[in-house]
Coordinates of C-alpha atoms in Angstrom, one line a residue:
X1342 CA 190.8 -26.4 239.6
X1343 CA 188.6 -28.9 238.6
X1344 CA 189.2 -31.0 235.2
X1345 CA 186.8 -30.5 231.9
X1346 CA 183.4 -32.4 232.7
X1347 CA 184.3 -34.6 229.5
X1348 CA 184.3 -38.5 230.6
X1349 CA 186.8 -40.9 229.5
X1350 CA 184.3 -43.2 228.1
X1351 CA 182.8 -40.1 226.2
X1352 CA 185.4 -39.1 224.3
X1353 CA 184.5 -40.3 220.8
X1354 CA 188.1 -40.9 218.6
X1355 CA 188.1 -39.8 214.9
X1356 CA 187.7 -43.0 212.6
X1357 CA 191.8 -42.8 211.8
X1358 CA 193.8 -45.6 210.1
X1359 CA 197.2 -45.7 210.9
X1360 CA 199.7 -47.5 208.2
X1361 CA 202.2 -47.8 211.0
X1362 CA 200.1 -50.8 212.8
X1363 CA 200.2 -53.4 209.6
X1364 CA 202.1 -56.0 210.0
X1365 CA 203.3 -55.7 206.5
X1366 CA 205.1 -52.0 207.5
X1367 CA 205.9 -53.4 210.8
X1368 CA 207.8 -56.5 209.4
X1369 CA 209.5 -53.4 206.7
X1370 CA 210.4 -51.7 209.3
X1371 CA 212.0 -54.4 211.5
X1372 CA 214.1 -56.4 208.4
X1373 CA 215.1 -52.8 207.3
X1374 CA 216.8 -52.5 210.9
X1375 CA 218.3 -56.1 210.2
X1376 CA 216.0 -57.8 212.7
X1377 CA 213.8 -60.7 212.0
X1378 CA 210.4 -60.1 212.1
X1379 CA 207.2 -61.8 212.7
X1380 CA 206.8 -64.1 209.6
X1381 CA 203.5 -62.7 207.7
X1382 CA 203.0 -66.4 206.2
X1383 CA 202.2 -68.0 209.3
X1384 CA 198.9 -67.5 211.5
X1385 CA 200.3 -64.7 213.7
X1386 CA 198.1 -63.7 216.6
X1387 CA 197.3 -59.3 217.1
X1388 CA 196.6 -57.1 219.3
X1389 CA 195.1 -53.7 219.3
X1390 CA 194.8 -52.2 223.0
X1391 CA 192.6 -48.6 222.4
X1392 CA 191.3 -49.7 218.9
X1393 CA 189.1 -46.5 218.4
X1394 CA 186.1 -47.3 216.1
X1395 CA 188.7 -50.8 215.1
X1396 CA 189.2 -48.9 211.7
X1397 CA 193.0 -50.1 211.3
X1398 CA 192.3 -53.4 213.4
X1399 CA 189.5 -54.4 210.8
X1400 CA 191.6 -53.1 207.5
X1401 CA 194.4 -55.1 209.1
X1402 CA 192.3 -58.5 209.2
X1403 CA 190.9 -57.7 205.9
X1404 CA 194.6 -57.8 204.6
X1405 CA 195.6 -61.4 206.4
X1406 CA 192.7 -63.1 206.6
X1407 CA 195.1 -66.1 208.0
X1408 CA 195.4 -63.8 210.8
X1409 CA 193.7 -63.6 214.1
X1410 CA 192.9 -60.6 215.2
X1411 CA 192.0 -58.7 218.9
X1412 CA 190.8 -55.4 219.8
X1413 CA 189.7 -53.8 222.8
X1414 CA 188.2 -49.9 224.0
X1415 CA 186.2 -49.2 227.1
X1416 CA 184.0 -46.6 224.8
X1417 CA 180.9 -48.3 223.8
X1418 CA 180.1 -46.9 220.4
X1419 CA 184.1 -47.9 219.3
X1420 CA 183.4 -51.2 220.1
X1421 CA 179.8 -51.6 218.8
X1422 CA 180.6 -49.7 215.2
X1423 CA 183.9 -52.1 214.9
X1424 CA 181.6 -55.2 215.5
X1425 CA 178.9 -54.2 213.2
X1426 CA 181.4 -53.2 210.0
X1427 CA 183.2 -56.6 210.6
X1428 CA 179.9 -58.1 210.5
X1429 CA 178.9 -56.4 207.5
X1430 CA 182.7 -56.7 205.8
X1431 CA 182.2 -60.8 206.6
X1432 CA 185.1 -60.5 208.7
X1433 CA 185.2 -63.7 210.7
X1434 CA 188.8 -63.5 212.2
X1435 CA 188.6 -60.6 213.9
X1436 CA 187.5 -60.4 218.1
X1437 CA 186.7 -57.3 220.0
X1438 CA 186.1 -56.1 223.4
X1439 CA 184.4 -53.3 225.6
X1440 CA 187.2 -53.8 227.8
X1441 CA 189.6 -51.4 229.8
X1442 CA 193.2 -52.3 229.7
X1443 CA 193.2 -54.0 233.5
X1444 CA 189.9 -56.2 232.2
X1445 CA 192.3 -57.7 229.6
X1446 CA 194.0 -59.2 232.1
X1447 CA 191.8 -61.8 232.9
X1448 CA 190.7 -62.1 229.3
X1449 CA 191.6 -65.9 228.0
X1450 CA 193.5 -64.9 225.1
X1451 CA 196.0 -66.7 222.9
X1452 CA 200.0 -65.8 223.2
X1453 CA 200.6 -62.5 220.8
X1454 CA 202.7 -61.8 218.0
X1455 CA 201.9 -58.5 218.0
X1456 CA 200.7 -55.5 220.6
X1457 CA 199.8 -51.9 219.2
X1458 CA 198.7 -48.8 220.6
X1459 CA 198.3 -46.0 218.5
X1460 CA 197.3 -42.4 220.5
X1461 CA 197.1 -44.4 223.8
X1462 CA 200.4 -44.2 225.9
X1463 CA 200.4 -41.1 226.6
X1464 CA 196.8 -40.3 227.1
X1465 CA 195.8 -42.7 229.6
X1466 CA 196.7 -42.6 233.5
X1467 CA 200.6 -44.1 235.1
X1468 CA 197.9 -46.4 236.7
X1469 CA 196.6 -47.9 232.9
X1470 CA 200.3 -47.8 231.8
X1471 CA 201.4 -49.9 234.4
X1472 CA 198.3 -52.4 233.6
X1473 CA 199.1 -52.6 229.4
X1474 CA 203.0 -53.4 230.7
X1475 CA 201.2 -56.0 232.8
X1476 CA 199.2 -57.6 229.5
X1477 CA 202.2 -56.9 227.2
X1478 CA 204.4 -59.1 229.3
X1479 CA 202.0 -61.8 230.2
X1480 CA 200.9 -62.0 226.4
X1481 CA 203.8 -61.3 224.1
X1482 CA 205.5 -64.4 222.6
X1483 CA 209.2 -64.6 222.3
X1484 CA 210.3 -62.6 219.1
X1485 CA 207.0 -60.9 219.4
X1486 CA 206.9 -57.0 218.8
X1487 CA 205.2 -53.7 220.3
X1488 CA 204.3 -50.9 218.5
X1489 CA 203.6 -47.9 220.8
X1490 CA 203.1 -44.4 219.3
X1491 CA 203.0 -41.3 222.4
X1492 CA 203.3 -37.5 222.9
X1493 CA 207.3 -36.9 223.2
X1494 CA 209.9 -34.7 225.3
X1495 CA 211.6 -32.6 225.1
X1496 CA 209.4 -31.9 221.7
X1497 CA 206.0 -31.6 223.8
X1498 CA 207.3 -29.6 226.5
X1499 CA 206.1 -26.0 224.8
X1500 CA 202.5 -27.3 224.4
X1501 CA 201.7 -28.2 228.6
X1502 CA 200.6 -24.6 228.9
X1503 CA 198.2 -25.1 225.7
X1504 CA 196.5 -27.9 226.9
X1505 CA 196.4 -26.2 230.5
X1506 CA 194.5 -23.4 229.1
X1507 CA 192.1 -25.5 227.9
X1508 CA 191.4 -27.2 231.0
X1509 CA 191.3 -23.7 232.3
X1510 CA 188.5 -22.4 230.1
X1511 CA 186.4 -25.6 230.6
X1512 CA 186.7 -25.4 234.8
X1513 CA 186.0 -21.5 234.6
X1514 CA 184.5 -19.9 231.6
X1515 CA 182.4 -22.9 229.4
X1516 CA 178.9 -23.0 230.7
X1517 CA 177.7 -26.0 233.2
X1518 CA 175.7 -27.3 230.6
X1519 CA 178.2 -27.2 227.7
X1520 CA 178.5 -30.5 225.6
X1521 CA 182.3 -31.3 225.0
X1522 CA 182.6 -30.1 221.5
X1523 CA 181.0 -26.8 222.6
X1524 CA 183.6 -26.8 225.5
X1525 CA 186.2 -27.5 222.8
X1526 CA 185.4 -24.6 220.1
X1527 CA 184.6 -22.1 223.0
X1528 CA 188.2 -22.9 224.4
X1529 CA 189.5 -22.2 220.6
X1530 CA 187.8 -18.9 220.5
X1531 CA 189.1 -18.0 223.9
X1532 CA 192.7 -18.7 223.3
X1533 CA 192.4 -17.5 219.7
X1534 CA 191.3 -13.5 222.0
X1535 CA 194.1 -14.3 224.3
X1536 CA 196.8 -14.6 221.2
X1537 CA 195.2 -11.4 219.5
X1538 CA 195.9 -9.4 222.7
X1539 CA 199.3 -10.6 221.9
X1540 CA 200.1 -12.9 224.8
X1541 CA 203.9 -13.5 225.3
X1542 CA 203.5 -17.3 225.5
X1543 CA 201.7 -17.7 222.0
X1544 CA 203.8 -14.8 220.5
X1545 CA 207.1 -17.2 221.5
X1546 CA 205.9 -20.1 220.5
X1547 CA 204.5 -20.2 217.2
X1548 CA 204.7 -24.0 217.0
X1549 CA 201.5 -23.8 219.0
X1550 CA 199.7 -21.7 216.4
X1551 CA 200.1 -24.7 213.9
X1552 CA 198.7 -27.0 216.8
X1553 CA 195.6 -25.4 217.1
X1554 CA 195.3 -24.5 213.4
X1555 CA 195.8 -28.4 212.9
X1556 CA 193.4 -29.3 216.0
X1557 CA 190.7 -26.9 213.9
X1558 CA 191.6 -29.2 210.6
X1559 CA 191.4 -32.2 212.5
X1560 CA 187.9 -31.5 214.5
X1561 CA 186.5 -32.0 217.9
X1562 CA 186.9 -35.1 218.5
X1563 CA 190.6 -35.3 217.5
X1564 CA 191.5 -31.8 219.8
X1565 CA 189.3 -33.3 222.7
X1566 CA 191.4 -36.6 222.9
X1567 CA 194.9 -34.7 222.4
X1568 CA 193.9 -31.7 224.8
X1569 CA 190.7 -32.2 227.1
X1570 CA 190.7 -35.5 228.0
X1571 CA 191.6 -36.2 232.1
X1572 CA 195.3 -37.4 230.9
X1573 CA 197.9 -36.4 229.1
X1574 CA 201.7 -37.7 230.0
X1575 CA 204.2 -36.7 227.4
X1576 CA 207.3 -39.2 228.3
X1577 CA 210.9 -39.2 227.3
X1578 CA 212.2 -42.4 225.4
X1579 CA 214.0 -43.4 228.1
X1580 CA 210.7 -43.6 230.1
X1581 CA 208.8 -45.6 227.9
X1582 CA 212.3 -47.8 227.6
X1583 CA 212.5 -48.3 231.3
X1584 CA 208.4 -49.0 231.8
X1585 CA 208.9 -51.9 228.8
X1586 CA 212.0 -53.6 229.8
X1587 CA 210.4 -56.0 233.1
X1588 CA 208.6 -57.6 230.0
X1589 CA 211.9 -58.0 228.3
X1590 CA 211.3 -55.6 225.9
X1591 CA 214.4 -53.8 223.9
X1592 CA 214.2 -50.6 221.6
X1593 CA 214.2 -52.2 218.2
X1594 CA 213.2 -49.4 215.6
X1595 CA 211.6 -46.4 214.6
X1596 CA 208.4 -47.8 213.0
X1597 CA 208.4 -44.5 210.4
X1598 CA 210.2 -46.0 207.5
X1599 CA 211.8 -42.6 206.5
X1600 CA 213.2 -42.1 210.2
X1601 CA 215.3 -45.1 208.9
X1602 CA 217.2 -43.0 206.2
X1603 CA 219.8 -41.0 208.9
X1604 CA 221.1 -38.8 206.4
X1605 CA 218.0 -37.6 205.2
X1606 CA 216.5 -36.7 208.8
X1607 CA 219.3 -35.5 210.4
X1608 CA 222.1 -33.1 210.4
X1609 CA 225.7 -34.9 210.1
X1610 CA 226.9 -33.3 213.7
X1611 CA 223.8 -35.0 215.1
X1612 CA 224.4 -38.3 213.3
X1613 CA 228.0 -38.0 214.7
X1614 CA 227.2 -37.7 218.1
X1615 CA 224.7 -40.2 217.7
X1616 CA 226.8 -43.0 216.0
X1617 CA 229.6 -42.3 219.3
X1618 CA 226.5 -43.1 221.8
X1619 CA 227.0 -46.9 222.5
X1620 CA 224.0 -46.3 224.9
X1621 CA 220.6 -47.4 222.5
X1622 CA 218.3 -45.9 225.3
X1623 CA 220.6 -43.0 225.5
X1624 CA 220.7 -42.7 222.2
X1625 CA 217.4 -42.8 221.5
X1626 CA 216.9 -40.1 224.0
X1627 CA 219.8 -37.6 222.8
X1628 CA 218.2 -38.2 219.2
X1629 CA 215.1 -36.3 220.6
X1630 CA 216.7 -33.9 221.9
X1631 CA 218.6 -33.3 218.6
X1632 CA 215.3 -33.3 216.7
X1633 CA 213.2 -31.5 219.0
X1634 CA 210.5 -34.6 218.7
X1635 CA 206.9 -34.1 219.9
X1636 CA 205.9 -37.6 219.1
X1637 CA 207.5 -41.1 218.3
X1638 CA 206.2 -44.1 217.1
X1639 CA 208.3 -46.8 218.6
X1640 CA 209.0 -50.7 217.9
X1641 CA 210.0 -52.9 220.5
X1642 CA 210.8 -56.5 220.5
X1643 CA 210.8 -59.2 223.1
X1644 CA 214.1 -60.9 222.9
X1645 CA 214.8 -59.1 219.0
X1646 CA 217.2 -61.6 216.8
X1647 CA 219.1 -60.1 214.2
X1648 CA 218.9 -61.9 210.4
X1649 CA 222.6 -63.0 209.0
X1650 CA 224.1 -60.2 207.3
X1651 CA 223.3 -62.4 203.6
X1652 CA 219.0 -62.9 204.6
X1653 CA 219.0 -59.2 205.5
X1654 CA 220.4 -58.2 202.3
X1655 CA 218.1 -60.6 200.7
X1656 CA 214.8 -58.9 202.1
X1657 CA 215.9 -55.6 201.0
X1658 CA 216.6 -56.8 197.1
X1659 CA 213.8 -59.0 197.2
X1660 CA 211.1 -56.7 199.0
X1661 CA 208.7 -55.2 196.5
X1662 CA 207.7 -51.9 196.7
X1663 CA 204.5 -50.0 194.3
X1664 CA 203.1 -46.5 193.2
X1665 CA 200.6 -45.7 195.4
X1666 CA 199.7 -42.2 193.4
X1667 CA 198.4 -41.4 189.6
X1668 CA 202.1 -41.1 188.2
X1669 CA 200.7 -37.9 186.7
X1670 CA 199.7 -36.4 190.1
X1671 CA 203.1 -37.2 191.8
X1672 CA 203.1 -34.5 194.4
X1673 CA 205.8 -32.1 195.0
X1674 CA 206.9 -33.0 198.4
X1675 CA 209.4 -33.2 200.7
X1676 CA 209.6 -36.6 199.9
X1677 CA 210.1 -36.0 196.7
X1678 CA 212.9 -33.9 196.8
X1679 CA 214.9 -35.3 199.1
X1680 CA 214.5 -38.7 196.6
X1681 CA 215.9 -36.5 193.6
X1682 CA 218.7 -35.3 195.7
X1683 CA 220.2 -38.7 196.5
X1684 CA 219.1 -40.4 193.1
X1685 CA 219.3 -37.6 190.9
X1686 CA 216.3 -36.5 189.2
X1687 CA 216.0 -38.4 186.0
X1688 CA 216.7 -41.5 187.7
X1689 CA 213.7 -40.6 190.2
X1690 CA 211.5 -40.4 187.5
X1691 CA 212.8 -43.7 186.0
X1692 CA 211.9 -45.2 189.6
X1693 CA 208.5 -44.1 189.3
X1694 CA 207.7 -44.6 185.7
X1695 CA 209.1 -48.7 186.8
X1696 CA 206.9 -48.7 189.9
X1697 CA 203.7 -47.6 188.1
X1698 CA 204.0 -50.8 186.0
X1699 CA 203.0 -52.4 188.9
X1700 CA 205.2 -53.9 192.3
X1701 CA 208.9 -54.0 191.7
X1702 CA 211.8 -55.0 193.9
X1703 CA 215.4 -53.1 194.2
X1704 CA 216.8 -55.6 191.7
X1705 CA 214.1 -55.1 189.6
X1706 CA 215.1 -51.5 189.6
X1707 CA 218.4 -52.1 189.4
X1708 CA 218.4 -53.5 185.7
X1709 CA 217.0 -50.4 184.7
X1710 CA 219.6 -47.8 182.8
X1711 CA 219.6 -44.8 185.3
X1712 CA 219.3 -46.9 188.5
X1713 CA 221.9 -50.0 187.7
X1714 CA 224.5 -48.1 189.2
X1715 CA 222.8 -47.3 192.4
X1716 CA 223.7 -49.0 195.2
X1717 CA 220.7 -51.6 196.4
X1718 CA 220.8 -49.0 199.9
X1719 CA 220.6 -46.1 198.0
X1720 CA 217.3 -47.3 196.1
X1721 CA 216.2 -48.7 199.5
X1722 CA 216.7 -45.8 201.6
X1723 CA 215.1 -43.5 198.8
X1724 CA 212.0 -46.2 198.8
X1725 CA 211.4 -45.6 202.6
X1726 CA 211.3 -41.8 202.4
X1727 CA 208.8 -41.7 199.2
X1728 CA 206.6 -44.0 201.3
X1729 CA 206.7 -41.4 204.4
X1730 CA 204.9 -39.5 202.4
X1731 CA 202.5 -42.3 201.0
X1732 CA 203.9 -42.1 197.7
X1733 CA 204.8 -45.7 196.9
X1734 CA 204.0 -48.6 199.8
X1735 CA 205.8 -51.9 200.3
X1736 CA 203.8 -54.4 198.7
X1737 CA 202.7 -57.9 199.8
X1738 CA 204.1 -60.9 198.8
X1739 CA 202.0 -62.2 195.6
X1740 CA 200.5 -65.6 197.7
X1741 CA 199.3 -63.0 200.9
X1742 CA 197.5 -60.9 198.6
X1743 CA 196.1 -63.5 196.5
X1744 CA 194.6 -65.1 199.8
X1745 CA 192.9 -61.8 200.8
X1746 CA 191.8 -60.9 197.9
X1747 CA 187.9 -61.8 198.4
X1748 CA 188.3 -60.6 201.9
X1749 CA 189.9 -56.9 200.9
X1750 CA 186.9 -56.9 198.7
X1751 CA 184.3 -57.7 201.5
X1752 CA 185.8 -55.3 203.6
X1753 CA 185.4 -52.6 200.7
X1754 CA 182.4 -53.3 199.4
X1755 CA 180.6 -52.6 203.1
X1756 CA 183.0 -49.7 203.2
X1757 CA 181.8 -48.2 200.0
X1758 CA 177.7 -49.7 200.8
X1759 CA 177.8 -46.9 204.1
X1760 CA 179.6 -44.2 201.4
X1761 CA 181.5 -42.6 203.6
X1762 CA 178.5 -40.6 205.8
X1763 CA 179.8 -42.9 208.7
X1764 CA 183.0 -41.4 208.9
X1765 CA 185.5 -44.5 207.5
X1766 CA 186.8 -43.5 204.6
X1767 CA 189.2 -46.0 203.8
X1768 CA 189.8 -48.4 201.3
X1769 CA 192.4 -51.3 201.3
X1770 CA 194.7 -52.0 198.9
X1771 CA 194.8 -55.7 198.3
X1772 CA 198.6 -55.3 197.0
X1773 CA 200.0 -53.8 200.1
X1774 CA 197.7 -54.7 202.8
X1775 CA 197.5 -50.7 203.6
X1776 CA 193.9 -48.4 203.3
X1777 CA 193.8 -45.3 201.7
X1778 CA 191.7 -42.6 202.5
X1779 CA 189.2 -41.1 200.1
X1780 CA 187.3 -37.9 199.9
X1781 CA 183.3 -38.4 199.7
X1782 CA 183.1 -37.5 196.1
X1783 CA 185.6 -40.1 195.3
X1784 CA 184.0 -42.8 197.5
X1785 CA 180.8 -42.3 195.8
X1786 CA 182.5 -42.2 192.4
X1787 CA 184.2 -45.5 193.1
X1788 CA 181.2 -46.9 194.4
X1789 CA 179.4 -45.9 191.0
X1790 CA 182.2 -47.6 188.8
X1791 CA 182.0 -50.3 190.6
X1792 CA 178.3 -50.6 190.0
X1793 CA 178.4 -49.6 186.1
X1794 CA 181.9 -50.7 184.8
X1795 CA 182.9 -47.9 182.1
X1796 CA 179.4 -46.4 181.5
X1797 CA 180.3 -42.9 181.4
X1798 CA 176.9 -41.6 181.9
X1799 CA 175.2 -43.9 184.4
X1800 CA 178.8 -43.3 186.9
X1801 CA 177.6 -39.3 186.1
X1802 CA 173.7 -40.2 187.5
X1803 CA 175.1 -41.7 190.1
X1804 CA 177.4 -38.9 190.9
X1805 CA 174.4 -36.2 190.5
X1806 CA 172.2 -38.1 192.7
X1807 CA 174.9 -38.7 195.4
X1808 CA 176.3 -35.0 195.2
X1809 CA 172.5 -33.8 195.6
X1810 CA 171.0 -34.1 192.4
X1811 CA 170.1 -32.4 189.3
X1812 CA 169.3 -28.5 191.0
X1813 CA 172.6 -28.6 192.1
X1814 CA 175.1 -31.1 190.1
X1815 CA 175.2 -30.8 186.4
X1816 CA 175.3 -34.1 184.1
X1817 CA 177.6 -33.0 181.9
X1818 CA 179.9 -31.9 184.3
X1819 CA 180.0 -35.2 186.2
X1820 CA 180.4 -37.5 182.7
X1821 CA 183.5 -35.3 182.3
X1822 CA 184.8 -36.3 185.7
X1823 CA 183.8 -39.8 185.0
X1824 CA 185.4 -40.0 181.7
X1825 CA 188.6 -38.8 184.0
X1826 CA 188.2 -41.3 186.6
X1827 CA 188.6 -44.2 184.2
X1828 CA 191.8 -42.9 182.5
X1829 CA 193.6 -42.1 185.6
X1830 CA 191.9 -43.1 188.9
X1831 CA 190.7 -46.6 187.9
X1832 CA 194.3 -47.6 186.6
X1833 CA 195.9 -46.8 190.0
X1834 CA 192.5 -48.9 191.9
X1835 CA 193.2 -51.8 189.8
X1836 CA 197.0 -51.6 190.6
X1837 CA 196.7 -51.2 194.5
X1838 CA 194.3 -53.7 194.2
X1839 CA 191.2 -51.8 195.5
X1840 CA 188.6 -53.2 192.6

């Protein structure tokens, strides 16, 4: 059978941020553990290996201008887009490379403090895997960390036959001339026939029903990377462990906040079992199992040293944490309901009404009535899950985001100048060194304000000429929206730090 006729180098990414790659979350994550983590002060050396179009890597050196930055992806329009937007954005500490991973190797580069790979493990040959070990251990400082996100087992296991059916529609049924999103929706509408003939492998497994109703959400160039591109390897932990460790590498934490919070993700048998496993690569393993996990998003550490028990209980009192929703529009969420169940639900609401003030710490919330009985864990642990959800983020340090603040803007304002048609959609939040994804309509509303202040009715031209103009917007309609904006969107910019 021969394999779709989709190059590597032809397989256009989606222009995806990933919080998980700052090195504000990644230092939350790490303390949170009780591990010390790269200090964000200092002028800490990054790595992205498979940027994509660089959107994270460039949001990222907006946010710690201080910073150097590196990027590499062997597609040329990833690499030429992330160029011309740092260009644009005035981003001067930023470097990337059309590079494959066993080019790096011979790249002069500077020690790193940090290596990421987001949607790259996984999806790129044994061969590549071995050469991005190769760069991670001749590269990585002492102390320095790896985040590495990849397709999981045993959680994965059910989807090898999707992914084989697409590679068996492309080899046999899409015509020789077929473009790869034309392979990708005719594969769709095949297996979409084959499940209403009511084929026993997507009757058992509805799990894969929600994959390809997400790869539909998602679009062609998200499915093609995940399901028609020459590799895919889903790997157990302990595989990923073992391929690590010759660059001294050790497990150090789940880089998800909320997969912090045990009793919240897991059942108490589990944890049991869990907490008996002295093992941390067994461990790690066994918790997959238990979970069924498709995907992980790892951190590992060279040489990982853990903070006295009195500075780790410092960064959690001391870290502060913000709303990162209108307090009016808090979701109902998962999230959200696990929060109320440990907190209670008044005191949840307390929580949020402090944190839409602006950043507050754990003791900061702890002189409030309803939360000064809480534990300083509690409020912690109920902080990381809200954030799994993006409902509040850990905020920067007051000096970090004052030095970035005319770099966060540059970085917006060229963001905001393309309006979105490009694909990026996100905006960084100077107070947590995170981006947030808009819709169009709200780019181009944002852009408007930002042009006009709190003229109702030139944001509303703006908007009707944006959204197509007078035959098919009306006026009044869009001062009405405007006039919304500025009560309740433009409060939460200004407090994440976005205008």
């Amino acid at each position: 059978m021969s394999l779709p006729r989709t190059a590597p180098n032809e397989l256009v990414y989606t222009h995806g941020y990933y919080s998980a790659l700052s090195p504000g979350v990644i230092a939350a994550a790490l303390e949170s553990r009780g591990l010390r983590a790269p200090d964000l002060q200092a002028p800490l050396c990054y790595f992205e290996l498979g940027m994509g179009f660089g959107v994270s890597l460039l949001a990222n050196a907006a946010s710690f201008p201080h910073m150097r930055f590196f990027g590499n992806d062997f597609n040329p329009a990833h690499v030429a887009y992330a160029q011309d937007l740092a260009r644009e954005a005035g981003l001067s500490n930023v470097e990337v490379f059309e590079d494959g991973f066993e080019a790096l190797l011979d790249r002069d580069l500077p020690p790193m403090d940090c290596i990421v790979m987001h949607g790259v493990y996984s999806w790129v040959s044994p061969a590549l895997r071995q050469a991005i070990a190769r760069f991670i251990e001749r590269r990585l400082k002492p102390g320095g960390v790896v985040y590495v996100s990849y397709n999981a087992l045993p959680g994965w296991a059910p989807l090898l036959p999707l992914r084989e059916l697409f590679h068996l529609h492309a080899s046999h049924l899409a015509p020789a001339d077929a473009d790869a999103p034309t392979q990708l929706q005719g594969a769709l509408d095949f297996i979409q026939r084959l499940s209403d003939c009511g084929a026993g492998y997507l009757q058992s497994h509805p799990a894969v029903h929600e994959r390809l109703r997400h790869a539909q959400a998602e679009g062609p160039n998200y499915a093609l990377h995940e399901y028609v591109g020459p590799d895919s390897h889903p790997l157990y932990f302990h595989q990923v462990a073992a391929e690590l460790a010759p660059g001294g590498l050790a497990f150090a934490a789940p880089a998800v906040l909320a997969e912090q919070v045990e009793s919240a993700c897991m059942p108490e048998g589990l944890r049991a079992l869990l907490e008996s496993t002295q093992d941390p690569v067994l461990r790690e393993t066994l918790r997959d199992y238990g979970l069924n996990r498709s995907f992980r998003r790892d951190l590992f550490v060279r040489a990982p040293e853990a903070l006295p028990a009195t500075e780790r209980r410092a960064r959690v009192l001391e870290r502060e944490w913000v709303l990162a929703v209108q307090r009016n529009a808090v979701p109902a969420c998962a999230a959200r309901d696990l929060a109320a169940d440990l907190l209670g639900g008044e005191a949840l609401e307390q929580l949020l009404d402090v944190l839409e003030a602006g950043p507050a710490s754990v003791q900061d919330l702890q002189t409030r009535p309803l939360l000064r009985n809480l534990s300083a864990q509690s409020l912690h642990d109920v902080l990381m899950l809200l954030a799994s959800s993006d409902l509040v983020m850990p905020a920067l340090p007051g000096a970090l985001r004052e030095a970035a603040r005319a770099s966060v803007g540059a970085f917006n304002a060229a963001v905001l100048a393309r309006g979105g048609s490009d694909g990026t959609r996100h905006l960084v939040c100077g107070a947590t060194g995170l981006a947030v994804e808009w819709s169009l309509p709200a780019m181009w509303q944002i852009r408007a304000a930002q042009r006009h202040g709190d003229d109702v009715l030139a944001i509303a031209q703006d908007m009707v000429h944006d959204m197509g103009g007078p035959e098919l917007q009306d006026l009044e309609a869009m001062a009405g929206s405007a006039q919304r904006y500025l009560a309740h969107r433009a409060p939460l910019l200004r407090r994440l730090e976005v205008v």
